[in-house]
Amino acid sequence: MTSLAGWSPASGRPACCRSSQAACRQPHQPSYLARTVSTSHKSCQARSAVSPAITAAAGATAQAPSSTPLRPIQPRPPPLTEEGFVPRTASIAAVPAELQPLLEAAVETCRSQLGSRLLGVYVRGSLVQPGSFLPAISDADFLVLHLADHAPNGGSNGSGCSDGNGDGEAARTEDAMAARGLRLAAQRLQQDFPQCAKVELKAVQVAPGSALHPWAQQWQLSQRGGGTADPVLPASALAGHAALAFQLKTQAVCLWGWDLPALLPDVAALPPLQLLPRLVEDVAAALQHAQQQLTAAAEALARADEAECSAAAAAAARAVRWALKRCLRAAAELCYAGSGEAAGDAAQVQDQRQLFWSRDLWWCVRAAAGRHPQLEQPLMASLQQYVDLAAACSTDTASSCGSSGAAAALGLQQQLAAVERAARAAAGLAPELDGLFLQQMLREEPGWLTHHQDASRPVAVDASSQTGGGADAGSSGWWQRLRVRLWAATAGEKMEAGLLGAPPPPVLAAVAGPVLTLDWRQPEARRQAAGVIAATMAAAGSVAAGTLADAATPLPSGRQLLPQPVLLKGAAAHWPAVRKWSLAHLAASGLEGRARLAPSLQFPFTEPRLAALLAEQQGAAALPSCLARMDAAEFAARMQRDNPCGLPPLVYGRLSAGAAGTAEKASAGRRADTAGTACTAGAGREYLYFQAELPPSLLADCDLSSPPFALPGSGGVRQSQAARVWVGPRGCISPTHYDLSQSFLTQICGRKRMLFWSPDELPLLYCYPDTHLLRRRSRINMHAPQPGRFPLLARAAAREALLEPGDVIFFPSSWAHYTESLDFSMSVTCRFAGVGAE
């Protein structure tokens, strides 16, 4: 049985819950990380089991036919725009005249509670959607944005923005007191305006350290006559606030203050994926609360305490209705979760363009059923139960059944049975939706990155090497290691000459020009580099990169000292590593590390926990990549064209060495035709990209204690990852992704090309969400961008850097980058992050 936290009566939502398994997970991880699809149904049903007394009541009462027919509240919503945005339909004119005083009262309440810290008051949801508000059924939802007095500690969501619930240590602060005041005021407003099923004044703090904070301060300064606010916020200002930005951009109207719905960029209107990842846990928390209330109601009914029974039954009904609504809206998200799948014919592309977004639950059901027809019947049944339970949420239900005690008891018994049936429906629906979400996430999406083998043919994989991707695949036996060492002792410089590899295919994305490039030998260039790095590190502990417009200082080139990539030519030319390192040198040193395995020269990172699920269901060969422990000598041997040591593939390979060589020649001749399916030199071969932390003997060849590497050593910034060496063949590609730390990359051998996109351009790159096994990776194949599927890419323009031995490039966090090796390549990296960063 899952240990669940209590229900939050003020918000009407379940508090965050944790099971014994979930206690080991990181905060805010999706629920499926600690379970498999096969167990999700059982766990959810177990968590939602209701008391025997209520089960008996349900069995004794026949299900009554519904008296409320289903129909949409509003006409069919408009489709998404051609660029995939949700059209804005919210309008203040949609608010019923009798509720206009509610808007004024809400604004005055917020101003009195928060004073000068108030940034804006927004009304959202059914109240401002034309034809959507239903008396006694629809809620009146307000968002109250305000500046926090302090940086968040434990109660933050990690982005510097919190929901103002006042839990934990925040209960001592003025912010928590204001949030409690808003909750009490919302209860009074609901009494004054009973047309609303609920009135919610949701406090949203903008704390120091959040990406939105400097823009909020700038707006406040402009209101006092001391500056001007920018007309449109950059996309980087939304970092950590995507769900809030979507609500404001598409569903809200500003009643007072900072008009964020008008100032947010259009990318804020991209459909979010926020309910599915935690659906099972959220529904389980709601049903746990419903179970407690149903048990209390049954006990009260046995005592003939009709008032207490009615109150408990109404609380259970509200909890179950919330769970059903959560399921119905999560079902609609399945459409967007699958919209990035490999596109086929024009009809499928046209079908994606007919997607729409709506808060109307009827249209949520229609959208989900259009993509998953098998869901239509259970979703419609759940929607019917959601509507029929509306009356059960009132504590007056019992009195309407009649004045006699027997009639009231019978009415309460029927009410409890209806709630129990709806709870069972939610308990079954949540894991079904969760399973579909997992299937979509693990499907080959898109094919150029994750489709490695013909699904119709079984793939033989050594069981010792199936480890779920994130763990280590088994390496060779002792006799193979002996053969590798004997070969490495005599191969010498032939190691690099015999490596697999091919020229990378051309990148078809737009390139605006080079990154800021400075000659490290020039004193002025060093000062400029120090300024850029200092600006980035100052931003690391406060706001997202790219938002420090007020701290910008002009450079002679016309650029500014904003956080940005900077290429430092020759900054490591004096390193001994640049002069003496080679693949043979690393092999002779006995360097131990790991190799990332892939079936092509594309090496996407695979998040370990999520990859484990894919490996369990489809086998390790279905992973985009996986890791294997090995030393530099084994890496060199496995990457030889002629396979001199006769090493069998660990996961992906299928062909013999001779057949692989023939396939490589054929693939080279077809390169112009297969750019859209990734770099595939040697179809059927297994490719490796080696990485290892530098031991002291090799670290001595790298001067990491002098500038530019010593520059981040102050200002609350720490080295977050030990120095590593990365070794890859010609044509080795790291697909477009972004990191969460500031990085230095030093080129030791060969040439490397990198493309960078700023944080403001991340929405244009269609990155996978944090809930995907390719999280923070772009969906776009930069060698075949498919503008019909990814139209926003046309707005993006990359900055280019070409690294040669002895060059160093510094780039901030959240800058997306694509990397390709033009030759056999060796690089050293080290990363830095704010003291409080993950």
PDB file of N, CA, C and O in Angstrom, residues 308-338:
ATOM      1  N   GLU A 308     -22.914  14.097   9.163  1.00  0.00           N
ATOM      2  CA  GLU A 308     -21.494  13.752   9.001  1.00  0.00           C
ATOM      3  C   GLU A 308     -21.299  12.863   7.782  1.00  0.00           C
ATOM      4  O   GLU A 308     -20.321  13.018   7.035  1.00  0.00           O
ATOM      5  N   CYS A 309     -22.223  11.957   7.551  1.00  0.00           N
ATOM      6  CA  CYS A 309     -22.129  11.088   6.375  1.00  0.00           C
ATOM      7  C   CYS A 309     -22.204  11.909   5.097  1.00  0.00           C
ATOM      8  O   CYS A 309     -21.430  11.688   4.160  1.00  0.00           O
ATOM      9  N   SER A 310     -23.122  12.866   5.045  1.00  0.00           N
ATOM     10  CA  SER A 310     -23.263  13.695   3.847  1.00  0.00           C
ATOM     11  C   SER A 310     -22.013  14.513   3.592  1.00  0.00           C
ATOM     12  O   SER A 310     -21.565  14.630   2.449  1.00  0.00           O
ATOM     13  N   ALA A 311     -21.419  15.084   4.646  1.00  0.00           N
ATOM     14  CA  ALA A 311     -20.205  15.896   4.471  1.00  0.00           C
ATOM     15  C   ALA A 311     -19.047  15.040   3.971  1.00  0.00           C
ATOM     16  O   ALA A 311     -18.298  15.444   3.065  1.00  0.00           O
ATOM     17  N   ALA A 312     -18.866  13.839   4.522  1.00  0.00           N
ATOM     18  CA  ALA A 312     -17.776  12.969   4.088  1.00  0.00           C
ATOM     19  C   ALA A 312     -18.006  12.486   2.658  1.00  0.00           C
ATOM     20  O   ALA A 312     -17.067  12.396   1.850  1.00  0.00           O
ATOM     21  N   ALA A 313     -19.268  12.179   2.337  1.00  0.00           N
ATOM     22  CA  ALA A 313     -19.562  11.720   0.979  1.00  0.00           C
ATOM     23  C   ALA A 313     -19.289  12.821  -0.036  1.00  0.00           C
ATOM     24  O   ALA A 313     -18.792  12.556  -1.142  1.00  0.00           O
ATOM     25  N   ALA A 314     -19.643  14.066   0.303  1.00  0.00           N
ATOM     26  CA  ALA A 314     -19.374  15.177  -0.608  1.00  0.00           C
ATOM     27  C   ALA A 314     -17.880  15.371  -0.808  1.00  0.00           C
ATOM     28  O   ALA A 314     -17.415  15.634  -1.927  1.00  0.00           O
ATOM     29  N   ALA A 315     -17.079  15.243   0.259  1.00  0.00           N
ATOM     30  CA  ALA A 315     -15.624  15.367   0.127  1.00  0.00           C
ATOM     31  C   ALA A 315     -15.059  14.257  -0.753  1.00  0.00           C
ATOM     32  O   ALA A 315     -14.165  14.486  -1.580  1.00  0.00           O
ATOM     33  N   ALA A 316     -15.578  13.033  -0.594  1.00  0.00           N
ATOM     34  CA  ALA A 316     -15.121  11.925  -1.438  1.00  0.00           C
ATOM     35  C   ALA A 316     -15.482  12.172  -2.890  1.00  0.00           C
ATOM     36  O   ALA A 316     -14.688  11.897  -3.799  1.00  0.00           O
ATOM     37  N   ALA A 317     -16.680  12.691  -3.133  1.00  0.00           N
ATOM     38  CA  ALA A 317     -17.098  12.954  -4.502  1.00  0.00           C
ATOM     39  C   ALA A 317     -16.221  14.007  -5.163  1.00  0.00           C
ATOM     40  O   ALA A 317     -15.866  13.889  -6.337  1.00  0.00           O
ATOM     41  N   ARG A 318     -15.857  15.054  -4.420  1.00  0.00           N
ATOM     42  CA  ARG A 318     -14.977  16.086  -4.992  1.00  0.00           C
ATOM     43  C   ARG A 318     -13.617  15.498  -5.352  1.00  0.00           C
ATOM     44  O   ARG A 318     -13.038  15.830  -6.396  1.00  0.00           O
ATOM     45  N   ALA A 319     -13.095  14.632  -4.502  1.00  0.00           N
ATOM     46  CA  ALA A 319     -11.794  14.027  -4.780  1.00  0.00           C
ATOM     47  C   ALA A 319     -11.848  13.137  -6.016  1.00  0.00           C
ATOM     48  O   ALA A 319     -10.958  13.165  -6.870  1.00  0.00           O
ATOM     49  N   VAL A 320     -12.921  12.353  -6.131  1.00  0.00           N
ATOM     50  CA  VAL A 320     -13.032  11.450  -7.274  1.00  0.00           C
ATOM     51  C   VAL A 320     -13.264  12.248  -8.555  1.00  0.00           C
ATOM     52  O   VAL A 320     -12.710  11.911  -9.620  1.00  0.00           O
ATOM     53  N   ARG A 321     -14.069  13.301  -8.487  1.00  0.00           N
ATOM     54  CA  ARG A 321     -14.275  14.135  -9.675  1.00  0.00           C
ATOM     55  C   ARG A 321     -12.943  14.754 -10.132  1.00  0.00           C
ATOM     56  O   ARG A 321     -12.677  14.865 -11.329  1.00  0.00           O
ATOM     57  N   TRP A 322     -12.130  15.182  -9.184  1.00  0.00           N
ATOM     58  CA  TRP A 322     -10.827  15.740  -9.553  1.00  0.00           C
ATOM     59  C   TRP A 322      -9.987  14.677 -10.258  1.00  0.00           C
ATOM     60  O   TRP A 322      -9.327  14.961 -11.266  1.00  0.00           O
ATOM     61  N   ALA A 323     -10.013  13.445  -9.744  1.00  0.00           N
ATOM     62  CA  ALA A 323      -9.240  12.361 -10.372  1.00  0.00           C
ATOM     63  C   ALA A 323      -9.740  12.085 -11.783  1.00  0.00           C
ATOM     64  O   ALA A 323      -8.948  11.879 -12.712  1.00  0.00           O
ATOM     65  N   LEU A 324     -11.061  12.071 -11.964  1.00  0.00           N
ATOM     66  CA  LEU A 324     -11.605  11.838 -13.299  1.00  0.00           C
ATOM     67  C   LEU A 324     -11.230  12.969 -14.256  1.00  0.00           C
ATOM     68  O   LEU A 324     -10.848  12.723 -15.411  1.00  0.00           O
ATOM     69  N   LYS A 325     -11.315  14.204 -13.788  1.00  0.00           N
ATOM     70  CA  LYS A 325     -10.950  15.328 -14.644  1.00  0.00           C
ATOM     71  C   LYS A 325      -9.472  15.267 -15.015  1.00  0.00           C
ATOM     72  O   LYS A 325      -9.090  15.549 -16.153  1.00  0.00           O
ATOM     73  N   ARG A 326      -8.646  14.861 -14.056  1.00  0.00           N
ATOM     74  CA  ARG A 326      -7.217  14.719 -14.338  1.00  0.00           C
ATOM     75  C   ARG A 326      -6.992  13.687 -15.442  1.00  0.00           C
ATOM     76  O   ARG A 326      -6.179  13.892 -16.351  1.00  0.00           O
ATOM     77  N   CYS A 327      -7.695  12.583 -15.383  1.00  0.00           N
ATOM     78  CA  CYS A 327      -7.545  11.543 -16.401  1.00  0.00           C
ATOM     79  C   CYS A 327      -7.994  12.036 -17.767  1.00  0.00           C
ATOM     80  O   CYS A 327      -7.333  11.777 -18.786  1.00  0.00           O
ATOM     81  N   LEU A 328      -9.122  12.743 -17.820  1.00  0.00           N
ATOM     82  CA  LEU A 328      -9.655  13.185 -19.103  1.00  0.00           C
ATOM     83  C   LEU A 328      -8.729  14.194 -19.762  1.00  0.00           C
ATOM     84  O   LEU A 328      -8.505  14.144 -20.979  1.00  0.00           O
ATOM     85  N   ARG A 329      -8.176  15.107 -18.997  1.00  0.00           N
ATOM     86  CA  ARG A 329      -7.263  16.091 -19.589  1.00  0.00           C
ATOM     87  C   ARG A 329      -5.912  15.452 -19.929  1.00  0.00           C
ATOM     88  O   ARG A 329      -5.264  15.848 -20.901  1.00  0.00           O
ATOM     89  N   ALA A 330      -5.486  14.495 -19.136  1.00  0.00           N
ATOM     90  CA  ALA A 330      -4.256  13.785 -19.471  1.00  0.00           C
ATOM     91  C   ALA A 330      -4.418  12.985 -20.756  1.00  0.00           C
ATOM     92  O   ALA A 330      -3.475  12.859 -21.544  1.00  0.00           O
ATOM     93  N   ALA A 331      -5.615  12.444 -20.983  1.00  0.00           N
ATOM     94  CA  ALA A 331      -5.859  11.696 -22.212  1.00  0.00           C
ATOM     95  C   ALA A 331      -5.666  12.580 -23.432  1.00  0.00           C
ATOM     96  O   ALA A 331      -5.135  12.139 -24.462  1.00  0.00           O
ATOM     97  N   ALA A 332      -6.084  13.840 -23.340  1.00  0.00           N
ATOM     98  CA  ALA A 332      -5.886  14.755 -24.460  1.00  0.00           C
ATOM     99  C   ALA A 332      -4.410  15.011 -24.712  1.00  0.00           C
ATOM    100  O   ALA A 332      -3.992  15.225 -25.855  1.00  0.00           O
ATOM    101  N   GLU A 333      -3.596  14.973 -23.649  1.00  0.00           N
ATOM    102  CA  GLU A 333      -2.158  15.184 -23.824  1.00  0.00           C
ATOM    103  C   GLU A 333      -1.510  14.077 -24.644  1.00  0.00           C
ATOM    104  O   GLU A 333      -0.420  14.271 -25.188  1.00  0.00           O
ATOM    105  N   LEU A 334      -2.149  12.912 -24.711  1.00  0.00           N
ATOM    106  CA  LEU A 334      -1.587  11.839 -25.526  1.00  0.00           C
ATOM    107  C   LEU A 334      -1.434  12.275 -26.981  1.00  0.00           C
ATOM    108  O   LEU A 334      -0.535  11.799 -27.688  1.00  0.00           O
ATOM    109  N   CYS A 335      -2.307  13.156 -27.436  1.00  0.00           N
ATOM    110  CA  CYS A 335      -2.205  13.627 -28.828  1.00  0.00           C
ATOM    111  C   CYS A 335      -0.905  14.377 -29.045  1.00  0.00           C
ATOM    112  O   CYS A 335      -0.228  14.195 -30.063  1.00  0.00           O
ATOM    113  N   TYR A 336      -0.535  15.231 -28.076  1.00  0.00           N
ATOM    114  CA  TYR A 336       0.666  16.043 -28.249  1.00  0.00           C
ATOM    115  C   TYR A 336       1.917  15.231 -27.921  1.00  0.00           C
ATOM    116  O   TYR A 336       2.973  15.457 -28.492  1.00  0.00           O
ATOM    117  N   ALA A 337       1.781  14.259 -26.997  1.00  0.00           N
ATOM    118  CA  ALA A 337       2.935  13.425 -26.660  1.00  0.00           C
ATOM    119  C   ALA A 337       3.375  12.609 -27.859  1.00  0.00           C
ATOM    120  O   ALA A 337       4.549  12.297 -28.013  1.00  0.00           O
ATOM    121  N   GLY A 338       2.439  12.276 -28.752  1.00  0.00           N
ATOM    122  CA  GLY A 338       2.767  11.475 -29.924  1.00  0.00           C
ATOM    123  C   GLY A 338       2.936  12.274 -31.185  1.00  0.00           C
ATOM    124  O   GLY A 338       3.181  11.714 -32.248  1.00  0.00           O
TER     125      GLY A 338
END
